[in-house]
Amino acid sequence: MNKINVGVIGLGLRGSMLLKGVILPIDYVEVLGVCDLYEDRTKKGFDAVVEAKGNEPLCTSDYRDLLDMPEIDAIVITSAWESHIQIAVEAMNAGKYVGMEVGGAYSIEDCWKLVHAYEKTKMPCMLMENCCYGRNELMVLNMVKQGLFGDIVHCAGGYHHDLREEIAFGNENRHYRLRNYLNRNCENYPTHELGPIAKVLNINKGNRMLTLNSVASKAAGLEEYIKQKKPNDAELLNAKFLQGDIVTTIIKCAHGETITLTLDTTLPRSYSRGFCVRGTKGAYEEQTHSIFLDDVHNKYDFDWRQQWGNADKYIEQYEHPIWKEYIKEGIRGGHDGMDWLVFNAFFESVANKTQTPIDVYDAAAWMSISVLSEQSIAGGGATVYIPDFTNGKWLQPQKKTDSKYSL
Amino acid sequence: MNKINVGVIGLGLRGSMLLKGVILPIDYVEVLGVCDLYEDRTKKGFDAVVEAKGNEPLCTSDYRDLLDMPEIDAIVITSAWESHIQIAVEAMNAGKYVGMEVGGAYSIEDCWKLVHAYEKTKMPCMLMENCCYGRNELMVLNMVKQGLFGDIVHCAGGYHHDLREEIAFGNENRHYRLRNYLNRNCENYPTHELGPIAKVLNINKGNRMLTLNSVASKAAGLEEYIKQKKPNDAELLNAKFLQGDIVTTIIKCAHGETITLTLDTTLPRSYSRGFCVRGTKGAYEEQTHSIFLDDVHNKYDFDWRQQWGNADKYIEQYEHPIWKEYIKEGIRGGHDGMDWLVFNAFFESVANKTQTPIDVYDAAAWMSISVLSEQSIAGGGATVYIPDFTNGKWLQPQKKTDSKYSL
């Protein structure tokens, strides 16, 4: 693989974890610059680069310093949600590949800016949706592509993750989630579930998302949590959170499929992405990690408990080629190995100067859901239209690529 | 218990099952009349009554003949969905208690007719929602009332039941579901999940449902099924079904809670009512039959599989009093014993001349969801307003009753 040079912008929890656990261990990647608004974080990033690779990266609090370095090929954006698109657009304009961590958008205009920057510069912009490379998600995608579930009719997913501690007290209250939960009410983090679903439903490659309705429950979880856990935190104890605890979003697609998304981060529960794929011949459901194939499992109709976890038995036959090879090479990095795959997919594209497997249109469409859900919730569940960020390019089905990380 | 006299209208699959398995075995209930549009069904009902009780009931194809019998105290309606409300209204006007099988309404006007007939006659009308008496549903209701889940924020449920065979080929194509699936597109069967949820959220008793959004997927399941199973059935093979395979409905309540309902009856899968209750301190989820209590189960956050089925351990401590006594007496009748409970609850009210535990306002509100979802789907997921069928009576919290079947 050709050697590539990278700059990393944003070194909070996520950025520093990725830098140390994923980016620096990749042999053909050099990190020439690190950037954060907080000096303590940049210092730690600098130390990590020196320790892993020996070179001394540029340290800065102004990301433009990294964009100005002609030797940098690609920018990794792991900063606060609100800054992603602005930095991505400037990075593309500076001729850099962009690997942008996930999050939702704040305006439709911003999503268009991403698209326009790409169309002007042809610099690929990849949304680093690691869950697109989840082992279960890829097994199911593989089964879908082989036709085992028939015609796909409905998908569901959620970000079911109890983040109360992180939102309220994480990072000494300088976590970007806190200000979002205090001031907004929307599906603020749609892509962990929507990314894999979009690949199942060929969104932007023969299909597209047409309309959306979002409804939010009241916001009760964080206030109760703060009352219980830090009754002496005067500032937070009086805080009123606007972000509803459960946000349910229904998306309708051009070919008639529906997608249900659930944001679920401020009530007690266990982690799940609630991935669910339903077709005319079969189904996968993450909650019970089970597969239902028509004419195979019907006898368990009223006793599905016997089949809980049965997807374990299918993994041998239907493991996605990406994961087959990955297991041979050895699973590495965080989040069950997904981070390693998504970053290798990005850096491979950078090294080979090819399109990324998740592209700028995916980024715009998936991130727009946050904005549109905010509008829908504000309108009492109103139907809102999802823009066609491809301007008709979605009518072309997906082209095969040579990338080993192709989705 | 005082002896009561009953007439049964509708003797298809459901009616004859209830007659033989539940109604006739209750010692203080006499069946004085049976009615169906098909003579073969009435004949079987007649035989069942004679065999069980010795008396010869009136047989008729005109339900008004039963309403005209002054000795009949209560009417059980187990006919096709479309006829429920018309018969119920006439029965109340004839001075009869009404036990009406579940189904959705076809117009809001019809729901109001139910309410007006009750308010004029004061004859109680009970929607026979057996799932309100489900063992898990009642355990969870008991836990909610004891405050174990904290403030309830969100509930979900679904009618996840593969009915393809019954819809397409059941009852020699004279099943009421077939004509509904061919011609309508709505949440056609909301009450199995909504009934228990309404009791959890005190709907009509201190809370109410305010708005609704429904979105339907395409209809692909039945057409594929018919193609596979009866390729020579010329009539059905060319049929175009309008009923979307998956209908997702989001309801917003006055106190800010959300309810998600899923109709899911025409794709391959296993049976579930998908009952889910989420609060600020805990949760129940039917799919994995598990309970999450804050500060108890948090350590299993990323390994919930270890806790699948853990609700089994809670049943001893939190079994609802109704079920505690029921198990002592012996579980009887169909649908895991729920039918027995709901019919005993109804007949107890008839015998004691008291209000039924599920009342006419519950019936109107729950059944209205079908109509309103039809409107919302037709409007592309439009927000529709749910009428206050109580005209403000919902502002009163639930009164305690002496009934052993009180919910």
CSV table of C-alpha atoms in Angstrom, one decimal, chain A residues 154-156 213 248-251 258-262, chain B residues 157 160 186-187 212-217 243-251 259-264 373 376-377 381:
chain,number,residue,atom,x,y,z
A,154,HIS,CA,-39.1,-3.1,6.2
A,155,CYS,CA,-36.0,-2.4,8.2
A,156,ALA,CA,-35.7,-1.1,11.8
A,213,ASN,CA,-42.1,11.5,10.3
A,248,THR,CA,-39.3,7.4,16.8
A,249,THR,CA,-38.8,8.2,13.2
A,250,ILE,CA,-40.5,6.5,10.2
A,251,ILE,CA,-38.9,6.9,6.8
A,258,THR,CA,-40.3,1.6,5.5
A,259,ILE,CA,-37.5,2.2,7.9
A,260,THR,CA,-38.1,2.8,11.6
A,261,LEU,CA,-35.3,4.5,13.7
A,262,THR,CA,-35.3,4.9,17.4
B,157,GLY,CA,-46.3,-3.1,21.0
B,160,HIS,CA,-46.7,-9.6,15.0
B,186,CYS,CA,-54.3,0.9,8.0
B,187,GLU,CA,-53.4,-0.3,11.4
B,212,LEU,CA,-51.1,9.9,15.7
B,213,ASN,CA,-48.8,9.3,12.6
B,214,SER,CA,-49.0,6.1,10.6
B,215,VAL,CA,-46.8,5.0,7.7
B,216,ALA,CA,-47.3,1.8,5.8
B,217,SER,CA,-44.8,-0.2,3.8
B,243,GLN,CA,-52.8,-3.4,3.0
B,244,GLY,CA,-49.1,-2.6,3.7
B,245,ASP,CA,-47.1,-5.5,5.2
B,246,ILE,CA,-45.8,-3.3,8.0
B,247,VAL,CA,-47.7,-0.4,9.4
B,248,THR,CA,-45.9,1.7,12.0
B,249,THR,CA,-47.9,4.1,14.1
B,250,ILE,CA,-46.7,6.6,16.6
B,251,ILE,CA,-49.1,8.0,19.2
B,259,ILE,CA,-46.6,4.7,22.0
B,260,THR,CA,-45.4,2.9,18.9
B,261,LEU,CA,-47.7,0.3,17.4
B,262,THR,CA,-46.7,-2.2,14.6
B,263,LEU,CA,-49.1,-4.1,12.4
B,264,ASP,CA,-47.1,-7.0,11.1
B,373,SER,CA,-54.2,5.5,10.8
B,376,SER,CA,-52.7,9.3,8.2
B,377,ILE,CA,-51.4,6.8,5.8
B,381,GLY,CA,-48.0,10.0,7.4
